[in-house]
Short mmCIF file of C-alpha atoms in Angstrom, two decimals:
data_model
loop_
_atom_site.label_atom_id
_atom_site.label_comp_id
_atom_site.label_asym_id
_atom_site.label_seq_id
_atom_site.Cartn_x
_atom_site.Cartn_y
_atom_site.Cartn_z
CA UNK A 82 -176.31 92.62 -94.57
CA UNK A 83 -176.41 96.16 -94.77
CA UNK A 84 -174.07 99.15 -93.63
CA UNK A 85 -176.15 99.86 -90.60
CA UNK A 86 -175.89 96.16 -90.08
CA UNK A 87 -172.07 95.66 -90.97
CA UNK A 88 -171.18 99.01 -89.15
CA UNK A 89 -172.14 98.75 -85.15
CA UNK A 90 -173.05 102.31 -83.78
CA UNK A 91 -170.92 101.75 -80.77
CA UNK A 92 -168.05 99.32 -79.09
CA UNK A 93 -168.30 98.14 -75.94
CA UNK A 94 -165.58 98.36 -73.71
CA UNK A 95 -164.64 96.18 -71.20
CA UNK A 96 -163.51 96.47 -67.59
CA UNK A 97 -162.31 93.21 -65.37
CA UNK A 98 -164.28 90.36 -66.01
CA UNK A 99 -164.82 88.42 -63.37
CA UNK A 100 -164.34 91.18 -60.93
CA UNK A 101 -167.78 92.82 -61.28
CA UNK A 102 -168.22 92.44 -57.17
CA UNK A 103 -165.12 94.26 -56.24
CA UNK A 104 -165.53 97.09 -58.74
CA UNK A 105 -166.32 100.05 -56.53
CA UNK A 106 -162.79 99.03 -54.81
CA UNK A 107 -160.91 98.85 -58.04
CA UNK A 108 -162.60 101.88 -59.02
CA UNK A 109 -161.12 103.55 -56.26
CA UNK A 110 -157.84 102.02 -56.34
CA UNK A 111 -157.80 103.86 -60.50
CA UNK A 112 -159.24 107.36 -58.88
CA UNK A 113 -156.50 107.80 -56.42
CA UNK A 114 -153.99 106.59 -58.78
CA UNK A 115 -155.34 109.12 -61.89
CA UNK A 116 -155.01 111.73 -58.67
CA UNK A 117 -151.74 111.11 -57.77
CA UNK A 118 -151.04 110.86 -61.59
CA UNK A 119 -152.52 114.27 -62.27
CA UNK A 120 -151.63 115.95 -59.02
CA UNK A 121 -147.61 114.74 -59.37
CA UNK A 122 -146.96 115.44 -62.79
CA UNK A 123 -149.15 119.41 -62.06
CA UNK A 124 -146.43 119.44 -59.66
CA UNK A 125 -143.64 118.68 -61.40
CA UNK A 126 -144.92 121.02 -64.20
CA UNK A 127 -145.17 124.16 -61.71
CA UNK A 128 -142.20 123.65 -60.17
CA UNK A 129 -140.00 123.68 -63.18
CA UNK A 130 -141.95 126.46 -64.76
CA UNK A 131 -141.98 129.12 -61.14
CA UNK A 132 -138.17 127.93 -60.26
CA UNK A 133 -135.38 129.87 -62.35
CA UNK A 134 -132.90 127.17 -61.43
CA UNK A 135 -134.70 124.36 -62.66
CA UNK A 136 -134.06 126.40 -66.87
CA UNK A 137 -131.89 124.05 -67.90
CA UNK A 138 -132.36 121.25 -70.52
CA UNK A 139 -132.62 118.24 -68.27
CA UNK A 140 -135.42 119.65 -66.68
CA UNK A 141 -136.95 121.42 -69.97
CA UNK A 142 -137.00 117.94 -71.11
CA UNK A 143 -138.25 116.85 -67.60
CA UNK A 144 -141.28 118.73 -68.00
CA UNK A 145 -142.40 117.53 -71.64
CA UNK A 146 -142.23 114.27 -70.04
CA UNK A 147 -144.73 115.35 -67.38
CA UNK A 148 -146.98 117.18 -70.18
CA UNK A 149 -147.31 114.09 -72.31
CA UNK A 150 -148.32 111.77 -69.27
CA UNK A 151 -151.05 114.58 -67.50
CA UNK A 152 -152.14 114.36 -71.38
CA UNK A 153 -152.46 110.46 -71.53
CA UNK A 154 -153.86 110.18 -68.24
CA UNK A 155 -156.54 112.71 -68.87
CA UNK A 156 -157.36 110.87 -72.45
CA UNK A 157 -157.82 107.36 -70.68
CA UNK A 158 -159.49 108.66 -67.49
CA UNK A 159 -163.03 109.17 -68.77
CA UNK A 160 -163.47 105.25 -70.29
CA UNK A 161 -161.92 103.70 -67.65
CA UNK A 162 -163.66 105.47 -64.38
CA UNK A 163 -167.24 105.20 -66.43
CA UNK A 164 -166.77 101.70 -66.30
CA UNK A 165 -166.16 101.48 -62.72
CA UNK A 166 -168.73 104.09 -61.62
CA UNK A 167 -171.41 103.97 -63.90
CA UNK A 168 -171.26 100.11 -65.73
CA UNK A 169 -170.82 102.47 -68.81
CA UNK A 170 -169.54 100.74 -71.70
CA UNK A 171 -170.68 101.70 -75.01
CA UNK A 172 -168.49 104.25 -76.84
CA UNK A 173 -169.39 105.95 -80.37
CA UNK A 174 -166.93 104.58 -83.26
CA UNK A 175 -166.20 108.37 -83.51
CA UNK A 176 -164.82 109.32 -79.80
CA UNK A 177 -163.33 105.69 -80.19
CA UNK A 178 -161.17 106.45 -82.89
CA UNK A 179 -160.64 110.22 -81.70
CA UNK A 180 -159.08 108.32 -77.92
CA UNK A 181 -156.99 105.96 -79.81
CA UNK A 182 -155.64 108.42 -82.10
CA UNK A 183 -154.26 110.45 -78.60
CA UNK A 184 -153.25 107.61 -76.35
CA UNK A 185 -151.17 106.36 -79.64
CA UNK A 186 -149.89 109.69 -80.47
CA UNK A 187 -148.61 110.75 -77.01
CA UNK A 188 -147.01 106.98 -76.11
CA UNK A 189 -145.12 107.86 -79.62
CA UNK A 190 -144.01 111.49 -78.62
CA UNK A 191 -143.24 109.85 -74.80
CA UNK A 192 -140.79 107.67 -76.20
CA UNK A 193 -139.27 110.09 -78.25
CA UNK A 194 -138.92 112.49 -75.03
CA UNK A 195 -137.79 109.42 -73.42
CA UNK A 196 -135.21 108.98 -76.31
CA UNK A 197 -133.84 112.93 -75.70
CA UNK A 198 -133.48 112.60 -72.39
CA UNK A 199 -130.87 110.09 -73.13
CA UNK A 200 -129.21 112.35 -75.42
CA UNK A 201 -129.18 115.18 -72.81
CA UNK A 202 -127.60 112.88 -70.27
CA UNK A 203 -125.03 111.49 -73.34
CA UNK A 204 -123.69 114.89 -73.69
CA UNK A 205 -124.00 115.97 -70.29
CA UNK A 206 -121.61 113.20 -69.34
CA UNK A 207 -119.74 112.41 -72.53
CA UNK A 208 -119.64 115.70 -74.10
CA UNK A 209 -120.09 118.43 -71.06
CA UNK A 210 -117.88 121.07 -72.45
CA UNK A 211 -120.30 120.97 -74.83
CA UNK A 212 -123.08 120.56 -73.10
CA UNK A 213 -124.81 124.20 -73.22
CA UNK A 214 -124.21 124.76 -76.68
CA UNK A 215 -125.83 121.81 -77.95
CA UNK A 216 -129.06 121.83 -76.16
CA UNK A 217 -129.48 125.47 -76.39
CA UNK A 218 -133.27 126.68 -76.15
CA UNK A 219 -134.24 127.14 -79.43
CA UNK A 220 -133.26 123.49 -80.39
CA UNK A 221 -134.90 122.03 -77.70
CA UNK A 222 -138.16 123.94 -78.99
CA UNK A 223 -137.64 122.38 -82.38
CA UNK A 224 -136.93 118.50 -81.02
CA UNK A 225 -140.43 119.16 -79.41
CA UNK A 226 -142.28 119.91 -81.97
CA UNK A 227 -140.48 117.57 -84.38
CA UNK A 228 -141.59 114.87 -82.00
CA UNK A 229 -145.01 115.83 -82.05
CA UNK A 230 -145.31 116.18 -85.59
CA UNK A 231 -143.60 112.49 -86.04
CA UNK A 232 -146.00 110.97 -83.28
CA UNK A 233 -149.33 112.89 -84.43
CA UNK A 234 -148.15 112.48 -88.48
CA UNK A 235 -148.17 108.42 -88.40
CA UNK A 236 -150.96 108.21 -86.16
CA UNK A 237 -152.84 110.69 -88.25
CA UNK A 238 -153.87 107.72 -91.00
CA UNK A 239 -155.07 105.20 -88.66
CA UNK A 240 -158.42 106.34 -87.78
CA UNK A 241 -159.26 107.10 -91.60
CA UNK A 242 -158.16 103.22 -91.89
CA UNK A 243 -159.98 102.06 -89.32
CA UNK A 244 -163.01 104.24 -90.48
CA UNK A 245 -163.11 102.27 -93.83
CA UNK A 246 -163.80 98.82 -92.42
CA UNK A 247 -167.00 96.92 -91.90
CA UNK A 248 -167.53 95.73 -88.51
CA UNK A 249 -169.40 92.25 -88.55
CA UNK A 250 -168.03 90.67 -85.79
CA UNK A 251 -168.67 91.15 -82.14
CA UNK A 252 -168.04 94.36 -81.18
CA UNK A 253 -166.40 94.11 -77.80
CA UNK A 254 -163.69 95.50 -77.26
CA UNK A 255 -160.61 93.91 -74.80
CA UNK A 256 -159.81 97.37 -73.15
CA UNK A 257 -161.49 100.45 -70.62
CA UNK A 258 -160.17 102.26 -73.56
CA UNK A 259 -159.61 101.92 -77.18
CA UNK A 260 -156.41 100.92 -79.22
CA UNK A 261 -155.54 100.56 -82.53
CA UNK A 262 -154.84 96.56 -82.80
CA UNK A 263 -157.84 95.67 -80.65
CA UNK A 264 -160.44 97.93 -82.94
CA UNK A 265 -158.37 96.45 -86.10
CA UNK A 266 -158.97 93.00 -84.80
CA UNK A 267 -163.16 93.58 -85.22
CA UNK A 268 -163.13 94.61 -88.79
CA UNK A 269 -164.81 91.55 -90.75
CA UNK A 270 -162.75 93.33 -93.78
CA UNK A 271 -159.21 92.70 -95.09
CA UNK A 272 -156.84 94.23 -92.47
CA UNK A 273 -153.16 93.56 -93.98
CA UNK A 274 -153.12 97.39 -94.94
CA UNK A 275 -153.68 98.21 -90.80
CA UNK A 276 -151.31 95.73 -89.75
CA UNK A 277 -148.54 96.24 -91.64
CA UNK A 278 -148.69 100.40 -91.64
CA UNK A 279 -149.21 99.58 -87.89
CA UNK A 280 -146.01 97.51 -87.29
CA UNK A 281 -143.82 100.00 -89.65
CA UNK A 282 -144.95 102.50 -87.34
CA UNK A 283 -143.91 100.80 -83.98
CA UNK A 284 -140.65 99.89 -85.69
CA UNK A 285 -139.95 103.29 -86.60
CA UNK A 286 -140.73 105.07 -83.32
CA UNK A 287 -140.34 102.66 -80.29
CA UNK A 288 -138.37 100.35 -81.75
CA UNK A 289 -136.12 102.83 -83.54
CA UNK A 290 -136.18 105.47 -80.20
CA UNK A 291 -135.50 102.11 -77.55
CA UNK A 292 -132.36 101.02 -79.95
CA UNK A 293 -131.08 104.44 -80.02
CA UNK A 294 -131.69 105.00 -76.38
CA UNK A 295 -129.77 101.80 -75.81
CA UNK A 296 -127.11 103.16 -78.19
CA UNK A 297 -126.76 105.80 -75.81
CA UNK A 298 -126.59 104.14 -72.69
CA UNK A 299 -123.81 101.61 -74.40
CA UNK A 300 -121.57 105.43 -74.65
CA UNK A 301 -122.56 106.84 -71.60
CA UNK A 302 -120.91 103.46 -70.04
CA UNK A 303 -117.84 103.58 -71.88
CA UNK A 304 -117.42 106.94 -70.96
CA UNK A 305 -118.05 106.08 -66.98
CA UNK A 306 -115.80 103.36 -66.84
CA UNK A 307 -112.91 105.47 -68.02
CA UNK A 308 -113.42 107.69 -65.22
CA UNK A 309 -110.61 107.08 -62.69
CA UNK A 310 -112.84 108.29 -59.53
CA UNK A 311 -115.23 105.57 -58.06
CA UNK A 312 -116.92 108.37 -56.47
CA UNK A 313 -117.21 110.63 -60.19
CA UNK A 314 -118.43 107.07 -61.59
CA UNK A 315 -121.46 106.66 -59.24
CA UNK A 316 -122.25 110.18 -59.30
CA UNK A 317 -122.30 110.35 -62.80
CA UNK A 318 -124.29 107.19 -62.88
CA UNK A 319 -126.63 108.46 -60.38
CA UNK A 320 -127.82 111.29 -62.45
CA UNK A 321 -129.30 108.12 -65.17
CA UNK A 322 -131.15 106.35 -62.40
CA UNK A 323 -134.20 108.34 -63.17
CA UNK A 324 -134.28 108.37 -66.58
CA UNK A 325 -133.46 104.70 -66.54
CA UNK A 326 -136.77 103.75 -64.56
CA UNK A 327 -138.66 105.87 -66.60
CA UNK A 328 -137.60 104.03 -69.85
CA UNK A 329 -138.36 100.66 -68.21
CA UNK A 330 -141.38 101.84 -66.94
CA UNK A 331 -142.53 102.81 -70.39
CA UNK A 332 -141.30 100.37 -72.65
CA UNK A 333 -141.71 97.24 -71.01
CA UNK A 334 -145.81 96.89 -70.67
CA UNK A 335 -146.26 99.15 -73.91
CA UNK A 336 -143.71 96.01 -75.91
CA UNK A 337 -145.48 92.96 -73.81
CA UNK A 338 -148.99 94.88 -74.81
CA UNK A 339 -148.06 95.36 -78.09
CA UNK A 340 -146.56 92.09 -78.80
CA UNK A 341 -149.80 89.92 -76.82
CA UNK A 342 -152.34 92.13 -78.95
CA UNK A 343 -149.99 90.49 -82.39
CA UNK A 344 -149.08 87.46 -80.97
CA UNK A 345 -150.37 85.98 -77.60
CA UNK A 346 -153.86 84.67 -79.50
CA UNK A 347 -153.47 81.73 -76.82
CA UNK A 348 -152.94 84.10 -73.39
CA UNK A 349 -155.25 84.70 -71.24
CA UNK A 350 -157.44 87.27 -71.81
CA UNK A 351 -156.84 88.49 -68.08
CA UNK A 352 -153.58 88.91 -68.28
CA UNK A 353 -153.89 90.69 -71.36
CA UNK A 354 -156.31 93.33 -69.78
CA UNK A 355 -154.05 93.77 -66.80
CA UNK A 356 -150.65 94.45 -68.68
CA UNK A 357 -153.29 97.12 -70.95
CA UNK A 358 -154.03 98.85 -67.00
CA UNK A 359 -150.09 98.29 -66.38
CA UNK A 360 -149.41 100.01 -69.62
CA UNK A 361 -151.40 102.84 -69.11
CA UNK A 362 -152.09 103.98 -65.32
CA UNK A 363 -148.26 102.87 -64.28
CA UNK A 364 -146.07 105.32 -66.09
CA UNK A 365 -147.86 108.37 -65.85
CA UNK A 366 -148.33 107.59 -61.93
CA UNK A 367 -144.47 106.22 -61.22
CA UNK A 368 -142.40 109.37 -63.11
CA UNK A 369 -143.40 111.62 -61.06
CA UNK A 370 -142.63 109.56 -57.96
CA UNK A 371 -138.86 108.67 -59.16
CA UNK A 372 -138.02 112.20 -60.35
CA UNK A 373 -139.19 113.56 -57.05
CA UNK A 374 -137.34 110.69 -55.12
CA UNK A 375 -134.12 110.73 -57.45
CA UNK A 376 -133.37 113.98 -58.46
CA UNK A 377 -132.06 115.96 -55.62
CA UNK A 378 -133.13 119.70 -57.16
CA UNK A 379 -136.92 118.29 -57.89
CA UNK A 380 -137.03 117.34 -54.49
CA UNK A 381 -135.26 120.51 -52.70
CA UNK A 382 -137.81 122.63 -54.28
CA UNK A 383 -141.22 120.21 -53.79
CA UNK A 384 -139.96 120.58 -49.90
CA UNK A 385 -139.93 124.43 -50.14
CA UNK A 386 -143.09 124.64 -52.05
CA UNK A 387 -145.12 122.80 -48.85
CA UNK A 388 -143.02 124.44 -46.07
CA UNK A 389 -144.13 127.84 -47.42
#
């Protein structure tokens, strides 16, 4: 065979199978919840940026959170929808590699906001005489970028990787979008090079960022239980909530994805496809929610904003 045999033009993504007769209701199940998605995290973005009270680290920090999911969602938003609305499935190996390069690149710098946010509420509640000293502006600047040059900087390689291979095999893809391990899993060419770089790099962001984050909340409850005051206790405890849902939202689909794409050969391919929708539409479209629910300052100033 030759390269315009071995190398297919396009993949072909894949939507619900199965569900074909109740797409234009799941389609507009994902359309309100990309809505909401955009519309809360806009919201959260404004709100931070217009209100002088809200200049503080924990909300700084807030708002990169916000950033990096109105980024994902906008990166999976086209694939999915076009599936719904229009039955369209094909997708150049090009844009393919260009949308798994982003959603890959902002789930890494997610978990490393995710991972400073734990550090902000370490210090604010084991350290607070410290507290504005530490996170002063300019350092919080610097973990930003840092994080996006560590989440763009490994991800940067895959696509030339991926590029390389031969594709021989069928060239269907088990997502509405398109991920590293599932394009890796097409190539009719020798993939250890892919597979290990790719685990290295999941060990050395999520897995490193969820043990450190871990790390943190292991302090953070030494440091509460000392506290003579049941009432300091649970208020100091209520300012993790949040940040606590937000981590579980995050890291439990993108582990159970990661680890089904590696390991679940035998699972259902349906189940496999819906934690891939859980991973992606759920965070983005729950952060917003919680923050606004949880955090008493977010919510103050949502509830001025629409009484104006």
């Amino acid at each position: 065979l030759n390269d315009t045999q071995m190398k297919p033009t396009v993949f072909l993504l894949t939507g619900i199978p199965g569900q074909e007769a109740i797409n234009l209701w799941i389609s507009i199940l994902f359309f309100c919840m990309y809505v909401i998605s955009v519309m809360g995290n806009s919201v959260i973005l404004f709100i931070i940026k217009t209100d002088l009270s809200l200049h503080e680290p924990m909300y700084v920090f807030l708002s990169m959170l916000a950033l990096t999911d109105l980024c994902l969602s906008i990166s999976t938003m086209p694939t999915i929808l076009g599936i719904f609305w229009f039955n369209s499935r094909e997708i150049s190996i090009n844009a393919c590699l260009l949308q798994l390069f982003f959603i890959h690149s902002l789930s890494f710098i997610e978990s490393s906001v995710l991972l400073s946010m734990a550090f902000d509420r370490y210090v604010a509640i084991c350290n607070p005489l410290r507290y504005a000293s530490v996170l002063t502006t300019p350092r919080i600047v610097r973990m930003g970028l840092v994080f996006t040059i560590r989440g763009m900087g490994l991800i940067f390689p895959l696509p030339f990787l991926l590029k390389r291979f031969q594709y021989c095999r069928d060239n269907v893809l088990s997502h509405s979008y398109c991920l590293h391990q599932d394009v890796m899993k097409l190539a009719c060419s020798d993939i250890t090079v892919n597979s290990i770089y790719g685990l290295f790099v999941i060990i050395s962001t999520v897995g490193l960022d969820s043990l450190l984050i871990l790390l943190s909340y292991v302090m953070i409850l030494r440091t509460v239980l000392s506290i003579a005051s049941r009432e300091e206790r649970f208020k100091a405890l209520n300012t993790c909530v949040s940040h606590v849902c937000a981590v579980l939202l995050f890291y439990t689909p993108m582990i159970g994805l990661s680890m089904i794409h590696r390991f679940g050969g035998s699972s259902s391919p349906l189940v496999q496809i819906l934690m891939g929708y859980v991973y992606m539409l759920v965070p983005p479209l729950m952060n917003p929610i919680v923050y606004s629910m949880k955090t008493k300052q977010i919510r103050a100033c949502i509830t001025r904003v629409l009484s104006r």
